[in-house]
Amino acid sequence: MAIHYHHDITALETLKLQPISKLAPFSALIISIVLVVLFLARYYVLEGFLIKRIYGSIYTNLSEVNRRGFINHHIAGLTKILILIVAAYPFIEVVIGKSSFHTPYAHGSRVTMGDMLVVVSQMLIGMYAFELIYRTKLSPIAVLHHIGTIVIGQSAIAISLDLAREPDADIEFVLCTVWGAFDIISEFFPHLAIILYRVFPNRHRFLKRLFLLSCITTAIGTTCETIVIFFLFGSLWDRWQIAFKVVTPLLHIAFSAAQVHGSVVFWKMYKRQQQLEGEIDGFDIENGDISEMHVHADKTKPSSSGSTVAIV
């Protein structure tokens, strides 16, 4: 195990400087296609018929703000699942395996590992751009996180077009893929949690456990991400230009702050559901009927302008 681990680090340290992908110059076209596809899926499929057919009054009774949030969580969750399926193989092969960006994605294929990584990076960037445009309410921290992801992701691809002036372009892109991988894995469960929160607003015991699990998973994801990122950043220290030695830690701190904020919000939502569960249990013991308490709990649960919006 130790020998294999050493090999992985050596592979990154000696990563050959080369163009990431022949698709890199066409990033604007790729992200435009991604945004068009997200619009079509949102307008004609989800809002058109699918969400209403699946959720019925649960969706139609939501306010316009909450409807947009509900739709967006479905789009973000499904997009991240697709990215994870498509990108897992090239990510592992390039970051910790023996492949390069120019290695064929499949035997005999003209599509390379770099091609797939550029496409999925544009899918993730496009998803965040879509959310900034579509959502009516976002917390300032979420806005900073999304803008930071978009700018740094596109910058990592853009600088790879001039390798003579940007000798650390490849390792910067690799670092961005690691950021993206942790982002997809650690933030997928919160999307599911908020969807279930809308579907089962009165199941306080279930929601309490769900929000606690979301808090724990996002906190663990942030911790693991910080360890891995700074380990890779430190192991490649001699290859970074001075600008990236300064900017990269600052960007990571900004991303981590957004993730920690999400964990804090989920903790508050967990405590709120715990409080509502206690109120219902107390009412049930005293009166033997919780139907009125469900109405009271529904009126007092956090609104969309509070905790749930701050998560994303």
PDB file of C-alpha atoms in Angstrom:
ATOM      1  CA  MET A   1       0.000   0.000   0.000  1.00  0.00           C
ATOM      2  CA  ALA A   2       2.773   2.432   0.892  1.00  0.00           C
ATOM      3  CA  ILE A   3       4.578   1.762  -2.397  1.00  0.00           C
ATOM      4  CA  HIS A   4       1.429   2.388  -4.447  1.00  0.00           C
ATOM      5  CA  TYR A   5       0.759   5.619  -2.553  1.00  0.00           C
ATOM      6  CA  HIS A   6       4.298   6.866  -3.213  1.00  0.00           C
ATOM      7  CA  HIS A   7       3.856   6.119  -6.890  1.00  0.00           C
ATOM      8  CA  ASP A   8       0.688   8.216  -7.005  1.00  0.00           C
ATOM      9  CA  ILE A   9       2.425  11.256  -5.561  1.00  0.00           C
ATOM     10  CA  THR A  10       5.383  10.834  -7.920  1.00  0.00           C
ATOM     11  CA  ALA A  11       2.995  10.655 -10.880  1.00  0.00           C
ATOM     12  CA  LEU A  12       1.508  14.025  -9.968  1.00  0.00           C
ATOM     13  CA  GLU A  13       4.893  15.608  -9.286  1.00  0.00           C
ATOM     14  CA  THR A  14       6.139  14.532 -12.697  1.00  0.00           C
ATOM     15  CA  LEU A  15       2.898  15.237 -14.583  1.00  0.00           C
ATOM     16  CA  LYS A  16       4.008  16.195 -18.089  1.00  0.00           C
ATOM     17  CA  LEU A  17       3.075  19.711 -19.197  1.00  0.00           C
ATOM     18  CA  GLN A  18       0.727  19.272 -22.150  1.00  0.00           C
ATOM     19  CA  PRO A  19      -2.530  20.697 -23.518  1.00  0.00           C
ATOM     20  CA  ILE A  20      -5.446  19.427 -21.450  1.00  0.00           C
ATOM     21  CA  SER A  21      -7.734  18.778 -24.372  1.00  0.00           C
ATOM     22  CA  LYS A  22      -8.356  19.753 -27.962  1.00  0.00           C
ATOM     23  CA  LEU A  23     -11.780  20.874 -26.699  1.00  0.00           C
ATOM     24  CA  ALA A  24     -10.345  23.531 -24.365  1.00  0.00           C
ATOM     25  CA  PRO A  25     -10.585  26.313 -26.989  1.00  0.00           C
ATOM     26  CA  PHE A  26     -14.271  25.454 -27.397  1.00  0.00           C
ATOM     27  CA  SER A  27     -15.190  25.882 -23.725  1.00  0.00           C
ATOM     28  CA  ALA A  28     -17.618  28.705 -24.522  1.00  0.00           C
ATOM     29  CA  LEU A  29     -19.496  26.463 -26.947  1.00  0.00           C
ATOM     30  CA  ILE A  30     -19.594  23.585 -24.454  1.00  0.00           C
ATOM     31  CA  ILE A  31     -20.935  25.666 -21.568  1.00  0.00           C
ATOM     32  CA  SER A  32     -23.487  27.290 -23.919  1.00  0.00           C
ATOM     33  CA  ILE A  33     -24.770  23.829 -24.843  1.00  0.00           C
ATOM     34  CA  VAL A  34     -24.874  22.855 -21.163  1.00  0.00           C
ATOM     35  CA  LEU A  35     -26.953  25.939 -20.298  1.00  0.00           C
ATOM     36  CA  VAL A  36     -29.341  25.280 -23.200  1.00  0.00           C
ATOM     37  CA  VAL A  37     -29.799  21.655 -22.097  1.00  0.00           C
ATOM     38  CA  LEU A  38     -30.459  22.729 -18.500  1.00  0.00           C
ATOM     39  CA  PHE A  39     -33.045  25.246 -19.715  1.00  0.00           C
ATOM     40  CA  LEU A  40     -34.816  22.644 -21.857  1.00  0.00           C
ATOM     41  CA  ALA A  41     -34.828  20.129 -19.011  1.00  0.00           C
ATOM     42  CA  ARG A  42     -36.146  22.720 -16.563  1.00  0.00           C
ATOM     43  CA  TYR A  43     -38.757  24.409 -18.775  1.00  0.00           C
ATOM     44  CA  TYR A  44     -40.142  21.562 -20.860  1.00  0.00           C
ATOM     45  CA  VAL A  45     -39.591  18.506 -18.671  1.00  0.00           C
ATOM     46  CA  LEU A  46     -39.494  19.400 -14.965  1.00  0.00           C
ATOM     47  CA  GLU A  47     -41.755  22.463 -14.905  1.00  0.00           C
ATOM     48  CA  GLY A  48     -43.660  21.299 -17.959  1.00  0.00           C
ATOM     49  CA  PHE A  49     -45.104  18.121 -16.494  1.00  0.00           C
ATOM     50  CA  LEU A  50     -42.772  15.829 -14.560  1.00  0.00           C
ATOM     51  CA  ILE A  51     -42.538  17.600 -11.177  1.00  0.00           C
ATOM     52  CA  LYS A  52     -46.295  18.199 -10.988  1.00  0.00           C
ATOM     53  CA  ARG A  53     -47.000  14.593 -11.918  1.00  0.00           C
ATOM     54  CA  ILE A  54     -44.602  13.233  -9.284  1.00  0.00           C
ATOM     55  CA  TYR A  55     -45.289  15.591  -6.372  1.00  0.00           C
ATOM     56  CA  GLY A  56     -48.745  17.026  -7.096  1.00  0.00           C
ATOM     57  CA  SER A  57     -49.953  19.469  -4.454  1.00  0.00           C
ATOM     58  CA  ILE A  58     -46.644  19.288  -2.597  1.00  0.00           C
ATOM     59  CA  TYR A  59     -45.142  21.274  -5.463  1.00  0.00           C
ATOM     60  CA  THR A  60     -48.123  23.407  -6.504  1.00  0.00           C
ATOM     61  CA  ASN A  61     -48.684  24.638  -2.927  1.00  0.00           C
ATOM     62  CA  LEU A  62     -45.140  25.987  -2.672  1.00  0.00           C
ATOM     63  CA  SER A  63     -44.426  29.671  -3.151  1.00  0.00           C
ATOM     64  CA  GLU A  64     -42.705  30.759  -6.358  1.00  0.00           C
ATOM     65  CA  VAL A  65     -39.418  31.159  -4.481  1.00  0.00           C
ATOM     66  CA  ASN A  66     -39.621  27.646  -3.041  1.00  0.00           C
ATOM     67  CA  ARG A  67     -40.709  26.156  -6.363  1.00  0.00           C
ATOM     68  CA  ARG A  68     -37.574  27.476  -8.010  1.00  0.00           C
ATOM     69  CA  GLY A  69     -35.452  26.118  -5.177  1.00  0.00           C
ATOM     70  CA  PHE A  70     -37.221  22.753  -5.388  1.00  0.00           C
ATOM     71  CA  ILE A  71     -36.643  22.546  -9.153  1.00  0.00           C
ATOM     72  CA  ASN A  72     -33.031  23.646  -8.810  1.00  0.00           C
ATOM     73  CA  HIS A  73     -32.232  20.932  -6.242  1.00  0.00           C
ATOM     74  CA  HIS A  74     -33.484  18.317  -8.707  1.00  0.00           C
ATOM     75  CA  ILE A  75     -31.408  19.780 -11.545  1.00  0.00           C
ATOM     76  CA  ALA A  76     -28.280  20.077  -9.394  1.00  0.00           C
ATOM     77  CA  GLY A  77     -28.658  16.589  -7.932  1.00  0.00           C
ATOM     78  CA  LEU A  78     -29.235  14.905 -11.286  1.00  0.00           C
ATOM     79  CA  THR A  79     -26.402  16.844 -12.922  1.00  0.00           C
ATOM     80  CA  LYS A  80     -23.984  15.812 -10.184  1.00  0.00           C
ATOM     81  CA  ILE A  81     -24.993  12.163 -10.525  1.00  0.00           C
ATOM     82  CA  LEU A  82     -24.323  12.336 -14.273  1.00  0.00           C
ATOM     83  CA  ILE A  83     -20.973  14.062 -13.720  1.00  0.00           C
ATOM     84  CA  LEU A  84     -19.958  11.459 -11.145  1.00  0.00           C
ATOM     85  CA  ILE A  85     -20.788   8.593 -13.514  1.00  0.00           C
ATOM     86  CA  VAL A  86     -18.962  10.122 -16.481  1.00  0.00           C
ATOM     87  CA  ALA A  87     -15.976  11.645 -14.682  1.00  0.00           C
ATOM     88  CA  ALA A  88     -15.092   8.989 -12.097  1.00  0.00           C
ATOM     89  CA  TYR A  89     -12.973   6.900 -14.484  1.00  0.00           C
ATOM     90  CA  PRO A  90     -10.885   9.687 -16.117  1.00  0.00           C
ATOM     91  CA  PHE A  91     -10.476  11.456 -12.773  1.00  0.00           C
ATOM     92  CA  ILE A  92      -9.046   8.376 -11.069  1.00  0.00           C
ATOM     93  CA  GLU A  93      -6.850   7.489 -14.037  1.00  0.00           C
ATOM     94  CA  VAL A  94      -5.324  10.953 -14.396  1.00  0.00           C
ATOM     95  CA  VAL A  95      -5.070  12.057 -10.762  1.00  0.00           C
ATOM     96  CA  ILE A  96      -3.887   8.835  -9.099  1.00  0.00           C
ATOM     97  CA  GLY A  97      -3.349   6.483 -12.027  1.00  0.00           C
ATOM     98  CA  LYS A  98      -0.872   6.261 -14.889  1.00  0.00           C
ATOM     99  CA  SER A  99      -2.928   7.984 -17.575  1.00  0.00           C
ATOM    100  CA  SER A 100      -2.342  11.434 -19.063  1.00  0.00           C
ATOM    101  CA  PHE A 101      -4.817  13.915 -20.484  1.00  0.00           C
ATOM    102  CA  HIS A 102      -4.168  12.464 -23.950  1.00  0.00           C
ATOM    103  CA  THR A 103      -4.865   8.836 -23.000  1.00  0.00           C
ATOM    104  CA  PRO A 104      -7.904   7.496 -24.927  1.00  0.00           C
ATOM    105  CA  TYR A 105     -11.068   7.362 -22.809  1.00  0.00           C
ATOM    106  CA  ALA A 106     -11.756   3.924 -24.263  1.00  0.00           C
ATOM    107  CA  HIS A 107      -9.524   1.621 -26.268  1.00  0.00           C
ATOM    108  CA  GLY A 108      -9.281   2.907 -29.829  1.00  0.00           C
ATOM    109  CA  SER A 109     -11.427   5.979 -29.094  1.00  0.00           C
ATOM    110  CA  ARG A 110     -10.553   9.471 -30.350  1.00  0.00           C
ATOM    111  CA  VAL A 111     -12.043  10.884 -27.130  1.00  0.00           C
ATOM    112  CA  THR A 112      -9.355  11.408 -24.478  1.00  0.00           C
ATOM    113  CA  MET A 113      -9.365  11.613 -20.700  1.00  0.00           C
ATOM    114  CA  GLY A 114      -8.745  15.349 -20.986  1.00  0.00           C
ATOM    115  CA  ASP A 115     -11.725  15.747 -23.318  1.00  0.00           C
ATOM    116  CA  MET A 116     -14.058  14.158 -20.772  1.00  0.00           C
ATOM    117  CA  LEU A 117     -12.651  16.183 -17.872  1.00  0.00           C
ATOM    118  CA  VAL A 118     -13.117  19.440 -19.786  1.00  0.00           C
ATOM    119  CA  VAL A 119     -16.725  18.529 -20.653  1.00  0.00           C
ATOM    120  CA  VAL A 120     -17.687  17.563 -17.087  1.00  0.00           C
ATOM    121  CA  SER A 121     -15.964  20.645 -15.689  1.00  0.00           C
ATOM    122  CA  GLN A 122     -18.143  22.755 -17.981  1.00  0.00           C
ATOM    123  CA  MET A 123     -21.190  20.813 -16.811  1.00  0.00           C
ATOM    124  CA  LEU A 124     -20.407  21.668 -13.190  1.00  0.00           C
ATOM    125  CA  ILE A 125     -19.653  25.305 -14.018  1.00  0.00           C
ATOM    126  CA  GLY A 126     -22.811  25.527 -16.129  1.00  0.00           C
ATOM    127  CA  MET A 127     -24.885  24.099 -13.292  1.00  0.00           C
ATOM    128  CA  TYR A 128     -23.682  26.815 -10.911  1.00  0.00           C
ATOM    129  CA  ALA A 129     -24.179  29.549 -13.536  1.00  0.00           C
ATOM    130  CA  PHE A 130     -27.718  28.283 -14.136  1.00  0.00           C
ATOM    131  CA  GLU A 131     -28.432  28.414 -10.409  1.00  0.00           C
ATOM    132  CA  LEU A 132     -27.188  32.001 -10.122  1.00  0.00           C
ATOM    133  CA  ILE A 133     -29.514  33.004 -12.954  1.00  0.00           C
ATOM    134  CA  TYR A 134     -32.545  30.880 -12.020  1.00  0.00           C
ATOM    135  CA  ARG A 135     -32.765  31.137  -8.238  1.00  0.00           C
ATOM    136  CA  THR A 136     -34.522  34.166  -6.744  1.00  0.00           C
ATOM    137  CA  LYS A 137     -32.816  33.937  -3.335  1.00  0.00           C
ATOM    138  CA  LEU A 138     -29.291  32.846  -2.480  1.00  0.00           C
ATOM    139  CA  SER A 139     -27.175  33.521   0.573  1.00  0.00           C
ATOM    140  CA  PRO A 140     -24.143  35.811   0.033  1.00  0.00           C
ATOM    141  CA  ILE A 141     -21.805  32.920   0.900  1.00  0.00           C
ATOM    142  CA  ALA A 142     -23.475  30.681  -1.695  1.00  0.00           C
ATOM    143  CA  VAL A 143     -23.125  33.431  -4.292  1.00  0.00           C
ATOM    144  CA  LEU A 144     -19.413  33.813  -3.524  1.00  0.00           C
ATOM    145  CA  HIS A 145     -18.945  30.023  -3.687  1.00  0.00           C
ATOM    146  CA  HIS A 146     -20.654  29.745  -7.061  1.00  0.00           C
ATOM    147  CA  ILE A 147     -18.872  32.750  -8.568  1.00  0.00           C
ATOM    148  CA  GLY A 148     -15.527  31.480  -7.257  1.00  0.00           C
ATOM    149  CA  THR A 149     -16.135  28.031  -8.737  1.00  0.00           C
ATOM    150  CA  ILE A 150     -17.079  29.482 -12.120  1.00  0.00           C
ATOM    151  CA  VAL A 151     -14.117  31.878 -12.306  1.00  0.00           C
ATOM    152  CA  ILE A 152     -11.420  29.485 -11.088  1.00  0.00           C
ATOM    153  CA  GLY A 153     -12.741  26.593 -13.180  1.00  0.00           C
ATOM    154  CA  GLN A 154     -12.806  28.603 -16.393  1.00  0.00           C
ATOM    155  CA  SER A 155      -9.453  30.215 -15.579  1.00  0.00           C
ATOM    156  CA  ALA A 156      -7.818  26.795 -15.129  1.00  0.00           C
ATOM    157  CA  ILE A 157      -8.932  25.813 -18.632  1.00  0.00           C
ATOM    158  CA  ALA A 158      -8.092  29.197 -20.173  1.00  0.00           C
ATOM    159  CA  ILE A 159      -4.492  29.293 -18.933  1.00  0.00           C
ATOM    160  CA  SER A 160      -3.897  25.827 -20.397  1.00  0.00           C
ATOM    161  CA  LEU A 161      -4.125  27.429 -23.847  1.00  0.00           C
ATOM    162  CA  ASP A 162      -0.786  29.188 -23.273  1.00  0.00           C
ATOM    163  CA  LEU A 163       1.481  26.623 -21.652  1.00  0.00           C
ATOM    164  CA  ALA A 164       4.625  28.583 -22.470  1.00  0.00           C
ATOM    165  CA  ARG A 165       3.558  31.352 -20.072  1.00  0.00           C
ATOM    166  CA  GLU A 166       1.611  29.147 -17.617  1.00  0.00           C
ATOM    167  CA  PRO A 167       3.829  26.158 -16.719  1.00  0.00           C
ATOM    168  CA  ASP A 168       1.594  25.146 -13.810  1.00  0.00           C
ATOM    169  CA  ALA A 169      -1.630  25.106 -15.864  1.00  0.00           C
ATOM    170  CA  ASP A 170      -1.979  21.322 -15.814  1.00  0.00           C
ATOM    171  CA  ILE A 171      -1.548  20.875 -12.079  1.00  0.00           C
ATOM    172  CA  GLU A 172      -3.926  23.793 -11.456  1.00  0.00           C
ATOM    173  CA  PHE A 173      -6.553  22.001 -13.555  1.00  0.00           C
ATOM    174  CA  VAL A 174      -5.916  18.755 -11.676  1.00  0.00           C
ATOM    175  CA  LEU A 175      -6.366  20.589  -8.383  1.00  0.00           C
ATOM    176  CA  CYS A 176      -9.654  22.010  -9.676  1.00  0.00           C
ATOM    177  CA  THR A 177     -10.859  18.506 -10.550  1.00  0.00           C
ATOM    178  CA  VAL A 178     -10.112  17.431  -6.974  1.00  0.00           C
ATOM    179  CA  TRP A 179     -12.108  20.407  -5.684  1.00  0.00           C
ATOM    180  CA  GLY A 180     -14.923  19.470  -8.037  1.00  0.00           C
ATOM    181  CA  ALA A 181     -14.910  15.827  -6.965  1.00  0.00           C
ATOM    182  CA  PHE A 182     -15.285  16.712  -3.286  1.00  0.00           C
ATOM    183  CA  ASP A 183     -17.901  19.324  -4.156  1.00  0.00           C
ATOM    184  CA  ILE A 184     -20.025  16.782  -6.031  1.00  0.00           C
ATOM    185  CA  ILE A 185     -19.755  14.059  -3.389  1.00  0.00           C
ATOM    186  CA  SER A 186     -20.152  16.156  -0.237  1.00  0.00           C
ATOM    187  CA  GLU A 187     -22.909  18.414  -1.569  1.00  0.00           C
ATOM    188  CA  PHE A 188     -25.095  15.795  -3.239  1.00  0.00           C
ATOM    189  CA  PHE A 189     -26.772  14.635  -0.032  1.00  0.00           C
ATOM    190  CA  PRO A 190     -27.900  18.176   0.948  1.00  0.00           C
ATOM    191  CA  HIS A 191     -29.836  18.406  -2.332  1.00  0.00           C
ATOM    192  CA  LEU A 192     -31.678  15.217  -1.415  1.00  0.00           C
ATOM    193  CA  ALA A 193     -32.236  16.474   2.137  1.00  0.00           C
ATOM    194  CA  ILE A 194     -33.961  19.677   1.014  1.00  0.00           C
ATOM    195  CA  ILE A 195     -36.141  17.788  -1.475  1.00  0.00           C
ATOM    196  CA  LEU A 196     -37.268  15.408   1.293  1.00  0.00           C
ATOM    197  CA  TYR A 197     -37.820  18.405   3.584  1.00  0.00           C
ATOM    198  CA  ARG A 198     -40.360  19.745   1.092  1.00  0.00           C
ATOM    199  CA  VAL A 199     -41.997  16.352   0.584  1.00  0.00           C
ATOM    200  CA  PHE A 200     -42.307  15.422   4.290  1.00  0.00           C
ATOM    201  CA  PRO A 201     -42.503  18.768   6.169  1.00  0.00           C
ATOM    202  CA  ASN A 202     -44.210  17.259   9.234  1.00  0.00           C
ATOM    203  CA  ARG A 203     -42.039  14.165   9.759  1.00  0.00           C
ATOM    204  CA  HIS A 204     -39.871  15.907  12.295  1.00  0.00           C
ATOM    205  CA  ARG A 205     -38.071  12.850  13.656  1.00  0.00           C
ATOM    206  CA  PHE A 206     -37.099  11.783  10.142  1.00  0.00           C
ATOM    207  CA  LEU A 207     -36.036  15.324   9.195  1.00  0.00           C
ATOM    208  CA  LYS A 208     -34.072  15.684  12.421  1.00  0.00           C
ATOM    209  CA  ARG A 209     -31.971  12.644  11.557  1.00  0.00           C
ATOM    210  CA  LEU A 210     -31.713  13.711   7.919  1.00  0.00           C
ATOM    211  CA  PHE A 211     -30.402  17.181   8.749  1.00  0.00           C
ATOM    212  CA  LEU A 212     -27.976  15.818  11.343  1.00  0.00           C
ATOM    213  CA  LEU A 213     -26.604  13.380   8.768  1.00  0.00           C
ATOM    214  CA  SER A 214     -26.325  16.208   6.232  1.00  0.00           C
ATOM    215  CA  CYS A 215     -24.441  18.328   8.763  1.00  0.00           C
ATOM    216  CA  ILE A 216     -22.032  15.489   9.540  1.00  0.00           C
ATOM    217  CA  THR A 217     -21.387  14.502   5.915  1.00  0.00           C
ATOM    218  CA  THR A 218     -20.720  18.066   4.755  1.00  0.00           C
ATOM    219  CA  ALA A 219     -18.395  18.670   7.712  1.00  0.00           C
ATOM    220  CA  ILE A 220     -16.481  15.439   7.052  1.00  0.00           C
ATOM    221  CA  GLY A 221     -16.322  16.263   3.334  1.00  0.00           C
ATOM    222  CA  THR A 222     -14.875  19.700   4.054  1.00  0.00           C
ATOM    223  CA  THR A 223     -12.287  18.256   6.424  1.00  0.00           C
ATOM    224  CA  CYS A 224     -11.180  15.543   3.994  1.00  0.00           C
ATOM    225  CA  GLU A 225     -11.102  18.022   1.123  1.00  0.00           C
ATOM    226  CA  THR A 226      -8.872  20.396   3.080  1.00  0.00           C
ATOM    227  CA  ILE A 227      -6.449  17.609   3.966  1.00  0.00           C
ATOM    228  CA  VAL A 228      -6.204  16.300   0.403  1.00  0.00           C
ATOM    229  CA  ILE A 229      -6.001  19.728  -1.268  1.00  0.00           C
ATOM    230  CA  PHE A 230      -3.244  21.044   0.971  1.00  0.00           C
ATOM    231  CA  PHE A 231      -1.357  17.758   0.802  1.00  0.00           C
ATOM    232  CA  LEU A 232      -1.357  17.929  -3.004  1.00  0.00           C
ATOM    233  CA  PHE A 233      -0.647  21.668  -2.910  1.00  0.00           C
ATOM    234  CA  GLY A 234       2.337  21.122  -0.612  1.00  0.00           C
ATOM    235  CA  SER A 235       3.704  18.126  -2.521  1.00  0.00           C
ATOM    236  CA  LEU A 236       3.672  20.206  -5.730  1.00  0.00           C
ATOM    237  CA  TRP A 237       5.032  23.346  -4.046  1.00  0.00           C
ATOM    238  CA  ASP A 238       8.130  23.670  -6.233  1.00  0.00           C
ATOM    239  CA  ARG A 239       6.045  23.622  -9.406  1.00  0.00           C
ATOM    240  CA  TRP A 240       3.703  26.496  -8.486  1.00  0.00           C
ATOM    241  CA  GLN A 241       4.283  30.048  -9.615  1.00  0.00           C
ATOM    242  CA  ILE A 242       4.165  32.659  -6.879  1.00  0.00           C
ATOM    243  CA  ALA A 243       0.675  33.850  -7.914  1.00  0.00           C
ATOM    244  CA  PHE A 244      -0.816  30.382  -7.419  1.00  0.00           C
ATOM    245  CA  LYS A 245       1.079  29.895  -4.155  1.00  0.00           C
ATOM    246  CA  VAL A 246      -0.863  32.872  -2.816  1.00  0.00           C
ATOM    247  CA  VAL A 247      -4.222  32.559  -4.580  1.00  0.00           C
ATOM    248  CA  THR A 248      -4.843  28.800  -4.207  1.00  0.00           C
ATOM    249  CA  PRO A 249      -4.980  28.724  -0.372  1.00  0.00           C
ATOM    250  CA  LEU A 250      -7.193  31.828  -0.355  1.00  0.00           C
ATOM    251  CA  LEU A 251      -9.611  30.249  -2.805  1.00  0.00           C
ATOM    252  CA  HIS A 252      -9.763  27.073  -0.775  1.00  0.00           C
ATOM    253  CA  ILE A 253     -10.506  29.028   2.389  1.00  0.00           C
ATOM    254  CA  ALA A 254     -13.382  30.741   0.566  1.00  0.00           C
ATOM    255  CA  PHE A 255     -14.770  27.401  -0.665  1.00  0.00           C
ATOM    256  CA  SER A 256     -14.398  25.833   2.771  1.00  0.00           C
ATOM    257  CA  ALA A 257     -16.195  28.779   4.375  1.00  0.00           C
ATOM    258  CA  ALA A 258     -19.208  28.140   2.139  1.00  0.00           C
ATOM    259  CA  GLN A 259     -19.224  24.442   3.040  1.00  0.00           C
ATOM    260  CA  VAL A 260     -18.854  25.145   6.758  1.00  0.00           C
ATOM    261  CA  HIS A 261     -21.717  27.610   6.463  1.00  0.00           C
ATOM    262  CA  GLY A 262     -23.840  24.832   4.967  1.00  0.00           C
ATOM    263  CA  SER A 263     -22.971  22.528   7.867  1.00  0.00           C
ATOM    264  CA  VAL A 264     -23.951  25.234  10.363  1.00  0.00           C
ATOM    265  CA  VAL A 265     -27.278  25.778   8.597  1.00  0.00           C
ATOM    266  CA  PHE A 266     -28.030  22.060   8.656  1.00  0.00           C
ATOM    267  CA  TRP A 267     -27.193  21.976  12.379  1.00  0.00           C
ATOM    268  CA  LYS A 268     -29.679  24.779  13.007  1.00  0.00           C
ATOM    269  CA  MET A 269     -32.314  22.957  10.969  1.00  0.00           C
ATOM    270  CA  TYR A 270     -31.591  19.790  12.955  1.00  0.00           C
ATOM    271  CA  LYS A 271     -32.104  21.667  16.220  1.00  0.00           C
ATOM    272  CA  ARG A 272     -35.323  23.199  14.880  1.00  0.00           C
ATOM    273  CA  GLN A 273     -36.742  19.808  13.931  1.00  0.00           C
ATOM    274  CA  GLN A 274     -35.686  18.459  17.320  1.00  0.00           C
ATOM    275  CA  GLN A 275     -37.618  21.286  18.970  1.00  0.00           C
ATOM    276  CA  LEU A 276     -40.725  20.648  16.842  1.00  0.00           C
ATOM    277  CA  GLU A 277     -40.540  16.924  17.570  1.00  0.00           C
ATOM    278  CA  GLY A 278     -40.421  17.662  21.303  1.00  0.00           C
ATOM    279  CA  GLU A 279     -43.423  19.983  21.060  1.00  0.00           C
ATOM    280  CA  ILE A 280     -45.449  17.326  19.241  1.00  0.00           C
ATOM    281  CA  ASP A 281     -44.447  14.605  21.706  1.00  0.00           C
ATOM    282  CA  GLY A 282     -45.436  16.832  24.613  1.00  0.00           C
ATOM    283  CA  PHE A 283     -48.796  17.643  23.056  1.00  0.00           C
ATOM    284  CA  ASP A 284     -49.427  13.986  22.284  1.00  0.00           C
ATOM    285  CA  ILE A 285     -48.769  12.913  25.868  1.00  0.00           C
ATOM    286  CA  GLU A 286     -51.050  15.587  27.298  1.00  0.00           C
ATOM    287  CA  ASN A 287     -53.959  15.420  24.837  1.00  0.00           C
ATOM    288  CA  GLY A 288     -53.627  12.168  22.938  1.00  0.00           C
ATOM    289  CA  ASP A 289     -53.988  13.985  19.611  1.00  0.00           C
ATOM    290  CA  ILE A 290     -51.279  15.511  17.411  1.00  0.00           C
ATOM    291  CA  SER A 291     -53.363  16.669  14.459  1.00  0.00           C
ATOM    292  CA  GLU A 292     -53.564  20.263  15.714  1.00  0.00           C
ATOM    293  CA  MET A 293     -49.891  20.192  16.609  1.00  0.00           C
ATOM    294  CA  HIS A 294     -49.006  19.283  13.017  1.00  0.00           C
ATOM    295  CA  VAL A 295     -50.725  22.458  11.906  1.00  0.00           C
ATOM    296  CA  HIS A 296     -48.837  24.447  14.532  1.00  0.00           C
ATOM    297  CA  ALA A 297     -45.545  22.849  13.536  1.00  0.00           C
ATOM    298  CA  ASP A 298     -46.132  23.567   9.867  1.00  0.00           C
ATOM    299  CA  LYS A 299     -46.734  27.232  10.638  1.00  0.00           C
ATOM    300  CA  THR A 300     -43.609  27.538  12.737  1.00  0.00           C
ATOM    301  CA  LYS A 301     -41.104  25.644  10.623  1.00  0.00           C
ATOM    302  CA  PRO A 302     -38.313  27.719   9.030  1.00  0.00           C
ATOM    303  CA  SER A 303     -39.346  29.630   5.941  1.00  0.00           C
ATOM    304  CA  SER A 304     -37.549  29.567   2.609  1.00  0.00           C
ATOM    305  CA  SER A 305     -36.099  32.978   3.288  1.00  0.00           C
ATOM    306  CA  GLY A 306     -34.142  31.550   6.167  1.00  0.00           C
ATOM    307  CA  SER A 307     -32.187  28.340   6.601  1.00  0.00           C
ATOM    308  CA  THR A 308     -33.128  26.408   3.487  1.00  0.00           C
ATOM    309  CA  VAL A 309     -32.118  29.183   1.118  1.00  0.00           C
ATOM    310  CA  ALA A 310     -28.834  29.725   2.894  1.00  0.00           C
ATOM    311  CA  ILE A 311     -27.731  26.171   2.181  1.00  0.00           C
ATOM    312  CA  VAL A 312     -27.252  26.553  -1.545  1.00  0.00           C
TER     313      VAL A 312
END
